[in-house]
Structure formats: structure tokens, C-alpha cells
Short mmCIF file of C-alpha atoms and ligand atoms in Angstrom, two decimals:
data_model
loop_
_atom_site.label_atom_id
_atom_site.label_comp_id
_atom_site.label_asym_id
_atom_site.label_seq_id
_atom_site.Cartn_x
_atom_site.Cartn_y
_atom_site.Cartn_z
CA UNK A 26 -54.54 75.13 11.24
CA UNK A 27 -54.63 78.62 12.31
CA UNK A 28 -56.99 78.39 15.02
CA UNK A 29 -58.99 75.73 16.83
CA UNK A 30 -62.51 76.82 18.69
CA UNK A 31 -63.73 74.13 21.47
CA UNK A 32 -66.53 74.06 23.09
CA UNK A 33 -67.08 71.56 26.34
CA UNK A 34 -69.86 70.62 27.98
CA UNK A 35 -70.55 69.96 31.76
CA UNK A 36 -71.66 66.63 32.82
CA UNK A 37 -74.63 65.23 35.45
CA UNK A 38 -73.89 61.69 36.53
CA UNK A 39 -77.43 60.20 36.38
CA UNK A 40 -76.35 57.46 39.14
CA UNK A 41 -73.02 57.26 41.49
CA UNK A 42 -72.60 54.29 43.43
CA UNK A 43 -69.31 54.22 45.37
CA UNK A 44 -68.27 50.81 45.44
CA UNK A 45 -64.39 50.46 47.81
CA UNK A 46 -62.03 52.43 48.71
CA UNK A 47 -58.73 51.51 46.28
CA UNK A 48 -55.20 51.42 47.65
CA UNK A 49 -54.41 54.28 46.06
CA UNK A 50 -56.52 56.45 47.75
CA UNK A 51 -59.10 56.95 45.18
CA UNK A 52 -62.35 55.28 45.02
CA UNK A 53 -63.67 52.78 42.94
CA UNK A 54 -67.20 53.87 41.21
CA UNK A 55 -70.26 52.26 38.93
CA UNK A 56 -71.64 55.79 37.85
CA UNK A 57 -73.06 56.66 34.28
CA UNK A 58 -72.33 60.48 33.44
CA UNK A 59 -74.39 62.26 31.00
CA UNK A 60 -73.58 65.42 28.85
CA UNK A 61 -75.69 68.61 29.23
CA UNK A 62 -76.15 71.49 27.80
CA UNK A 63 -73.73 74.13 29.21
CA UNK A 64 -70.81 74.77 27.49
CA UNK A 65 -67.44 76.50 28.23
CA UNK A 66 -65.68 78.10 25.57
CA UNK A 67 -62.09 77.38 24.70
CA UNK A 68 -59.79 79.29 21.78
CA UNK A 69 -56.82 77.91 20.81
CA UNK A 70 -53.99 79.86 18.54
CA UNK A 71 -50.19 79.34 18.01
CA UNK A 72 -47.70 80.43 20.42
CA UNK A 73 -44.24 79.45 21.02
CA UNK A 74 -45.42 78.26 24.68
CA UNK A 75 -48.32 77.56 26.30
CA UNK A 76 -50.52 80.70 27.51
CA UNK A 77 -53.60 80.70 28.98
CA UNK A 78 -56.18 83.64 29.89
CA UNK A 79 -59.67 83.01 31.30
CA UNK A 80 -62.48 85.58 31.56
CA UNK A 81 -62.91 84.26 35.01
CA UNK A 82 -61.00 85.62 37.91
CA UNK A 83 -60.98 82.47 40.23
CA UNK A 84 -59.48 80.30 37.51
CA UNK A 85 -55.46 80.06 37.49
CA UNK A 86 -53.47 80.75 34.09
CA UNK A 87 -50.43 79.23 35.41
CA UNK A 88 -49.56 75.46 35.53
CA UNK A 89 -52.15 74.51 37.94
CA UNK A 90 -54.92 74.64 35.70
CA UNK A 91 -56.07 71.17 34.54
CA UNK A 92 -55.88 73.09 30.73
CA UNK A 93 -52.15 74.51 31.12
CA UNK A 94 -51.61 70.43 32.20
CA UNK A 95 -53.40 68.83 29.11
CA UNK A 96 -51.84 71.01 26.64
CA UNK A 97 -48.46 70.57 28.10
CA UNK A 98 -48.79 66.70 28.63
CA UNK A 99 -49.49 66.40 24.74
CA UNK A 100 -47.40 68.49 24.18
CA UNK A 101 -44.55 66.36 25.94
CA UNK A 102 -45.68 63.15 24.75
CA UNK A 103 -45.95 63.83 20.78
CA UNK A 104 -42.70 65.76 21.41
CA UNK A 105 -43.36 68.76 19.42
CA UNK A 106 -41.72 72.23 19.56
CA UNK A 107 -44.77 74.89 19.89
CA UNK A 108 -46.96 76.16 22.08
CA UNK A 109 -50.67 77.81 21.98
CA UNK A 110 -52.00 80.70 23.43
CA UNK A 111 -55.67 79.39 25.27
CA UNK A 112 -58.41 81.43 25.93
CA UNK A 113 -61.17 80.59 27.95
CA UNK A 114 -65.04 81.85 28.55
CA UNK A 115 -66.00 80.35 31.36
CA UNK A 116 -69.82 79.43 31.52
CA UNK A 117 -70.14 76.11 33.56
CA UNK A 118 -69.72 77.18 37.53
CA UNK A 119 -66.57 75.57 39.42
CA UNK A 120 -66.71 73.48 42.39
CA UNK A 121 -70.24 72.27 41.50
CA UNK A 122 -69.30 68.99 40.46
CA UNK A 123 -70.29 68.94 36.66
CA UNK A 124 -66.67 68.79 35.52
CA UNK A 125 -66.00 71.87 33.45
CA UNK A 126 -62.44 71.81 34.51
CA UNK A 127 -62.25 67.76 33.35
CA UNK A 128 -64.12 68.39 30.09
CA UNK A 129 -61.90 71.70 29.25
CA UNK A 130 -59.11 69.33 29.77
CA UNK A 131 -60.59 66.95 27.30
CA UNK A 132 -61.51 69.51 25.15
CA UNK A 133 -58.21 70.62 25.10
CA UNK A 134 -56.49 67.33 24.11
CA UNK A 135 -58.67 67.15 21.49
CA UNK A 136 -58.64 70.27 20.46
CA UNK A 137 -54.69 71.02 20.62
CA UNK A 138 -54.27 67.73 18.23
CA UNK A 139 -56.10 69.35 15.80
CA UNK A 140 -53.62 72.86 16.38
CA UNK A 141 -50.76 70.95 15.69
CA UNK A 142 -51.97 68.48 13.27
CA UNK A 143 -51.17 65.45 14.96
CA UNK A 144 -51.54 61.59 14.37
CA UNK A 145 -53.64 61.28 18.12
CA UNK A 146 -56.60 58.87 18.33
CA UNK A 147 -59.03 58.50 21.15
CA UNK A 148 -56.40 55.32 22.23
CA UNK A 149 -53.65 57.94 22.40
CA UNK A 150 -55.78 60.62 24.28
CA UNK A 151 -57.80 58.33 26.52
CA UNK A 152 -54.02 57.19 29.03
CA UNK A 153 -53.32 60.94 28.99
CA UNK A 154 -56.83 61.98 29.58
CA UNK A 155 -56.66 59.50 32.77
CA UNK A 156 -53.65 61.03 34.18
CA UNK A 157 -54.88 64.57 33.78
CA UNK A 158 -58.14 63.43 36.69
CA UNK A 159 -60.74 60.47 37.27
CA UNK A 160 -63.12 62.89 34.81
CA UNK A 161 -61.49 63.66 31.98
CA UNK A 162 -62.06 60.66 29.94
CA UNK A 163 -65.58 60.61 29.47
CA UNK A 164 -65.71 64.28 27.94
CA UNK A 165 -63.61 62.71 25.25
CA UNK A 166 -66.96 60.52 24.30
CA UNK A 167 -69.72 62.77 25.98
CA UNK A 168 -72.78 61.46 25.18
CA UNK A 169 -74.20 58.58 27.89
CA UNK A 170 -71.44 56.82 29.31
CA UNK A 171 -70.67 54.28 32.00
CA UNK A 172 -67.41 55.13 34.49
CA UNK A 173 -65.94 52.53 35.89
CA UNK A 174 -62.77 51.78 37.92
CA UNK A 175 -62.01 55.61 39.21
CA UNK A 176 -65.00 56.45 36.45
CA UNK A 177 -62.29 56.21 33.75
CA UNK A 178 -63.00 53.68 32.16
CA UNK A 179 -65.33 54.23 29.75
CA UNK A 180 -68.59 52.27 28.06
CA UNK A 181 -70.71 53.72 25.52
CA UNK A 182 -74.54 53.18 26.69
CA UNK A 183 -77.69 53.58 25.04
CA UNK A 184 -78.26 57.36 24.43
CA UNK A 185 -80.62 58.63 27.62
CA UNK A 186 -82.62 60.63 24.73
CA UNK A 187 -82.59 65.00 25.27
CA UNK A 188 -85.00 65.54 28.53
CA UNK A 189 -85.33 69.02 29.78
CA UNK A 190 -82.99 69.61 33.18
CA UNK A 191 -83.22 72.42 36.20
CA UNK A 192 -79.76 72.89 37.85
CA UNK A 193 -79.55 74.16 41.05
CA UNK A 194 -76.27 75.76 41.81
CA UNK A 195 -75.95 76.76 44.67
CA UNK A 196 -73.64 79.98 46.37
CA UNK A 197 -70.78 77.49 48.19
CA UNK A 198 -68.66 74.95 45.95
CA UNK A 199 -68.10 71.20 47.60
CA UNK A 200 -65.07 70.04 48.24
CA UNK A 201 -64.78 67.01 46.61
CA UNK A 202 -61.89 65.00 48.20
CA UNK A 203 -63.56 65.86 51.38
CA UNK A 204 -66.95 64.50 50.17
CA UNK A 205 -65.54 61.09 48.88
CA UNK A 206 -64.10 60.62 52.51
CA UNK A 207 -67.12 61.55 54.87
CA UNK A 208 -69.38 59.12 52.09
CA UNK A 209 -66.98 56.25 52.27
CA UNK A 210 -66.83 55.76 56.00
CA UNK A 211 -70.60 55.48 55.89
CA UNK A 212 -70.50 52.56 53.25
CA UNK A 213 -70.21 49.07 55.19
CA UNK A 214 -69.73 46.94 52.73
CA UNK A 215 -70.63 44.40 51.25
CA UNK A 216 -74.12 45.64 51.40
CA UNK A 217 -74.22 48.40 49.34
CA UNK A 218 -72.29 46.93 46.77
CA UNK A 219 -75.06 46.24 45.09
CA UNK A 220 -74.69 44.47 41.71
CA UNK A 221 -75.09 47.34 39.83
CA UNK A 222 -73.29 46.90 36.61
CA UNK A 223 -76.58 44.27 36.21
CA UNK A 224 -78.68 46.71 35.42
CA UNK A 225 -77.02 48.81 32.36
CA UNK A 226 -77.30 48.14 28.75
CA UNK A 227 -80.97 48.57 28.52
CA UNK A 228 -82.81 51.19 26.71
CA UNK A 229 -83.37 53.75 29.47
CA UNK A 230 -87.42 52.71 29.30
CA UNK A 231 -89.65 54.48 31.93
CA UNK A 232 -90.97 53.86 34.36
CA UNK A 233 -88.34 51.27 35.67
CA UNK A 234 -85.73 53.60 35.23
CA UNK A 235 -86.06 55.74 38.28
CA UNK A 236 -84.51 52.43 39.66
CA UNK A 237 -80.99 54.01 38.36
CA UNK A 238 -80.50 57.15 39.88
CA UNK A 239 -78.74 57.90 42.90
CA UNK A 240 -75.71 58.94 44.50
CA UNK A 241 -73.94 57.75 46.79
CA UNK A 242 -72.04 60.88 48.02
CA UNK A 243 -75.37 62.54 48.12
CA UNK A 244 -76.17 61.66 51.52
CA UNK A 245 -73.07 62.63 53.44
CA UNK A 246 -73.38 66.63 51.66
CA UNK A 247 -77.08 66.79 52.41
CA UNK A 248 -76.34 66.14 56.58
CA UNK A 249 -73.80 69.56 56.36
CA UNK A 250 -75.82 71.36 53.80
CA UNK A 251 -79.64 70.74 54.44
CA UNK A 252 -80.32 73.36 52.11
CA UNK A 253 -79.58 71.02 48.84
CA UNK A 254 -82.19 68.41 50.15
CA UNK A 255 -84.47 70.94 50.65
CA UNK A 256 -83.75 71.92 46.94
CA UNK A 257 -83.75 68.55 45.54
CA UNK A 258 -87.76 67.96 47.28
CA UNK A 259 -88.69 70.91 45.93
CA UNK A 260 -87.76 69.50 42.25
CA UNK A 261 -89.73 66.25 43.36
CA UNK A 262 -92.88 68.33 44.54
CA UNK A 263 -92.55 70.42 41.18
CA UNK A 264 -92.95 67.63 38.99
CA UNK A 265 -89.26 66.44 38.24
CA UNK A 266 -89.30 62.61 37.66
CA UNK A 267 -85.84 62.37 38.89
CA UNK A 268 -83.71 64.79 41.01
CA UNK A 269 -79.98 63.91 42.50
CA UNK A 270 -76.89 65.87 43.67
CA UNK A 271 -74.42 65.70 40.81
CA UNK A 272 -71.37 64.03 41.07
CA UNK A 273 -69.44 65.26 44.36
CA UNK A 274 -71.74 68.32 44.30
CA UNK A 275 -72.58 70.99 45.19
CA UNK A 276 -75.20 71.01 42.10
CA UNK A 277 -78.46 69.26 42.57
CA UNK A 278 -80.06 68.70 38.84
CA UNK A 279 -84.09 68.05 38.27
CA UNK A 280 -84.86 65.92 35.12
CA UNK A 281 -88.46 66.50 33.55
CA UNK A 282 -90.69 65.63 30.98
CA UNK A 283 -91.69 68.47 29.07
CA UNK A 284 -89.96 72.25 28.87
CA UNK A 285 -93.24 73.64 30.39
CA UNK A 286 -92.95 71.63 33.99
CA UNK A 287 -89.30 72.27 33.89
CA UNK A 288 -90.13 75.99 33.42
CA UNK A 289 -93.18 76.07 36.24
CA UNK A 290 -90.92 74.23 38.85
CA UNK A 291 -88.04 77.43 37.83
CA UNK A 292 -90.75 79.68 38.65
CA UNK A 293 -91.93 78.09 41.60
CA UNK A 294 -88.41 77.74 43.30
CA UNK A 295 -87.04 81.13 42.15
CA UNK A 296 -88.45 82.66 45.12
CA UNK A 297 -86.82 80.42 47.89
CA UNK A 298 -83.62 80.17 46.36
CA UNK A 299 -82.80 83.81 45.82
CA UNK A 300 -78.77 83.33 46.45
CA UNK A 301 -78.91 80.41 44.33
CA UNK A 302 -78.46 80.08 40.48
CA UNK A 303 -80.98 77.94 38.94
CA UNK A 304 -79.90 77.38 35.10
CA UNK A 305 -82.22 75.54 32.82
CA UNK A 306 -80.29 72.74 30.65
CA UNK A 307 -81.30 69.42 28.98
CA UNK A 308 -79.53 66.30 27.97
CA UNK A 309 -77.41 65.86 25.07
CA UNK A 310 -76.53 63.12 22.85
CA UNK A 311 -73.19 65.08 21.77
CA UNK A 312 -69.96 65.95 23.15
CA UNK A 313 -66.96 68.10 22.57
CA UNK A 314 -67.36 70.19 19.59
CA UNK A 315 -64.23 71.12 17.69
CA UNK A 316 -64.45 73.81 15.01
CA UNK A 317 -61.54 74.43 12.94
CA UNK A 318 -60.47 77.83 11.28
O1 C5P B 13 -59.28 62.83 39.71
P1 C5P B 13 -59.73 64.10 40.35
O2 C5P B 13 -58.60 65.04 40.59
O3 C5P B 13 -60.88 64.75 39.65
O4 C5P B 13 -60.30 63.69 41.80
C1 C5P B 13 -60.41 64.60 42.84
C2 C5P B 13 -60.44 63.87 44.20
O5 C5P B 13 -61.68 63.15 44.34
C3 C5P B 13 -59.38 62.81 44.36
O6 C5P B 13 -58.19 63.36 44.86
C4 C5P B 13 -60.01 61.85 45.35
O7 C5P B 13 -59.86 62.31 46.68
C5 C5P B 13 -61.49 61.92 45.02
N1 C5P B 13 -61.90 60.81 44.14
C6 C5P B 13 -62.01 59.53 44.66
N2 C5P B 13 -62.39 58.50 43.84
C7 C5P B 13 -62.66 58.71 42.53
C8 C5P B 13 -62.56 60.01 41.97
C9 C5P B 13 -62.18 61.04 42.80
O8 C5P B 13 -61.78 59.31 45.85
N3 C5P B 13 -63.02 57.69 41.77
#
């Protein structure tokens, strides 16, 4: 293979609950993540080491970045000689919890098994995949796709079906280690360990399903950043049959029912949120895509 071409999506997680804290520090989550349509773009040639360049100035090129790690943690593992030279347009914004950095790493794994023609299956990827962040996993499915444990281990669901989205990103990332610690001293347990994983496997049939979303970490963002719940009831009053803070935030999505109510709530909340950048996206039944040339 000469070259590989990747692209990776971003995620939303259409619910979060944060269930205990683990003993090793992380937390353990019921959350269902869902592919969108945003893509970064990742190019992958032969080198005799790893290189990476990024047409984005806050991303790192050294061994910091979650894509120098995948590439050299396959790299290590299959135990081959080479190297590839990684170039990346950046599209999905960082710090705004829809994983771009996690799915680049997946699509990397993926996509540097194809480079150097190696025997890896989803049961090789998915252990190295977990060691590379809690993420990572699930953009080695995409699609609609229950997290459990740290969100890493992964469950095929029912497809949520291609419904228009309105992202709201907004001009300050979240921090997300910060954000999993503020929302877990708020959870008193037992009662909000609701028995969630009862309600998956169905068919994602309205109107019962507005019974699924949430977010835990929600909450404990909106108190320091008002601005987001402002955001996410103007999405409500536009029309938006569901609208959550994704993931650890700082991105707070709006899912609708036709293009045209997506695009009149854009137009209506242009205006207010001036500083912010509000990206139009839907839900996709797809992940990864890995071209070969
Ligand atoms: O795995 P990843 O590096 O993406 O996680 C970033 C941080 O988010 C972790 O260091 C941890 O503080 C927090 N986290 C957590 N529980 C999870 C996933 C992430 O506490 N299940």
C-alpha cells in the first residue's frame, strides 16, 4: 500500500450517566455515543519513523499526540520496522468533547494496519484502542454504540436512524478531568444509579425516547458556564426535540426533525451567539472510512 486516506468522525453521546467513581481514578459510565457528521482528515505514507504534521497550530506533532501514540503502540506491538509520515486536516474543534483526538486515534490504528499490511482484527485493535483513552474504542465501530465500564466497552445498538443536528461550539474548551470531578461529588449514590442499562436494546421509537438523553456532567458545566444552558433552551424553544451538552463538553448539540427546523433554529440563534460556532451536522450510521491508494 502506498498510501492510506482516513477520515474520522466526531461523536455526540446521546445519554451519559455517571454511575461510581472506580479505584483507579476513572469513572464508571452507561452512555451511548453516536457518530456525526464532521470529519477530520488523516494521510498516511511510508516513512522510516513516525512523523506527524497537522494544519492546526494548537495540535502537537511530537509524542504527545494521541495519533503519534496509536501509530507507535501498533507499531510496537506487531513489531515491525517502519514508520509513516501522518498528516492531518483538522475539522472537528478540540476540547469540545466530541472526541476528534480519540477517533483520529482509532482512525489511525485502523488505518496504519492497512499501511503496513498487517494481520490486525478489531480483537487486536480494540486492548490497544483502550490503552490509547476511555474514547477510542467506539470510533473503531462508530455507528450507535453503548460505552460501558470507562465507555470502553463496547455494544452495538440499534442504529438511531440520520436526524439533522445543530452544534453549538462554543469560544472556551472544557476541561474534562476537571468536569468528571466537580459532577461526581454531586452524585450521592445509590440514587442516581438508576437502572439504566434497562432501557437499551429497543428501536429508538419516539416519543418515549426523549426518556434517554441526558448527561450527567451536564449540570456541574452549566453552574460555571451559564451561557451553554442558555444555548441548549434556545435549541428547545427552536424546535429541537432533544438538546444535551456532549460528552464532558464544552459542545451542546440540538437534534431535530427535519433540515428546515434545524436550519430556522441556526438562523434564529446566529444572532446571540456571535463568538460562538454553530455547525450544522446529522447522525450517521457509519464510521471510520479507510480509503486505500
Ligand atoms: O481516557 P481519557 O484520557 O480520554 O480521559 C480523560 C480524563 O477524563 C481522565 O483522565 C479522567 O479524569 C476522566 N474520565 C473519567 N472517567 C471516564 C473517562 C474519563 O473520570 N470513564
Amino acid at each position: 500500500m502506498s498510501r492510506v486516506v482516513a477520515e474520522a468522525p466526531a461523536k455526540i453521546n446521546l445519554t451519559l450517566r455517571v454511575l461510581d467513581r472506580r479505584p483507579d481514578g476513572y469513572h464508571e459510565l452507561d452512555t451511548v455515543f453516536q457518530a456525526i457528521d464532521l470529519w477530520d482528515r488523516l494521510e498516511f505514507d511510508h516513512d522510516r519513523e513516525i512523523r506527524l504534521e497537522s494544519d492546526h497550530a494548537d495540535l502537537p506533532d511530537d509524542g504527545t499526540n494521541l495519533v503519534y501514540r496509536a501509530a507507535d503502540l501498533l507499531r510496537a506491538e506487531s513489531g515491525i520496522d517502519g514508520g509513516t509520515k501522518i498528516r492531518i486536516v483538522k475539522k472537528i474543534p478540540l476540547g469540545g468533547g466530541l472526541a476528534g483526538g480519540s477517533s483520529d486515534a482509532a482512525a489511525t490504528l485502523l488505518a496504519c494496519a492497512r499501511l503496513w499490511d498487517l494481520d490486525a482484527d478489531l480483537e487486536m485493535l480494540e486492548p490497544l484502542a483502550r490503552r490509547l483513552g476511555a474514547d477510542v474504542p467506539f470510533f473503531l465501530y462508530g455507528r450507535t454504540a453503548r460505552g460501558t465500564a470507562r465507555g470502553d466497552r463496547i455494544e452495538r445498538l440499534q442504529p438511531f436512524g440520520e436526524k439533522p443536528l445543530l452544534l453549538g461550539v462554543p469560544p472556551f474548551e472544557s476541561a474534562t478531568a476537571e468536569v468528571f470531578e466537580r459532577a461526581s461529588r454531586r452524585l450521592t449514590l445509590p440514587a442516581n444509579s438508576v437502572n439504566f442499562p434497562a432501557l437499551f436494546g429497543h428501536k429508538w421509537k419516539q416519543p418515549n425516547d426523549l426518556a434517554f438523553f441526558g448527561n450527567d456532567l451536564q449540570e456541574s458545566v452549566f453552574e460555571t458556564r451559564p451561557e451553554l444552558r442558555t444555548f441548549r433552551e434556545g435549541l428547545l424553544v427552536a424546535g429541537a426535540t432533544a438538546a444535551l451538552m456532549s460528552g464532558s463538553g464544552s459542545t451542546v448539540f440540538g437534534i431535530f426533525e427535519d433540515v428546515a427546523s434545524r436550519d430556522a433554529a441556526l438562523a434564529n440563534l446566529t444572532g446571540d451567539f456571535e463568538t460562538w460556532s454553530l455547525v450544522p451536522s446529522r447522525t450517521l450510521d457509519e464510521g471510520v472510512r479507510i480509503h486505500v491508494g
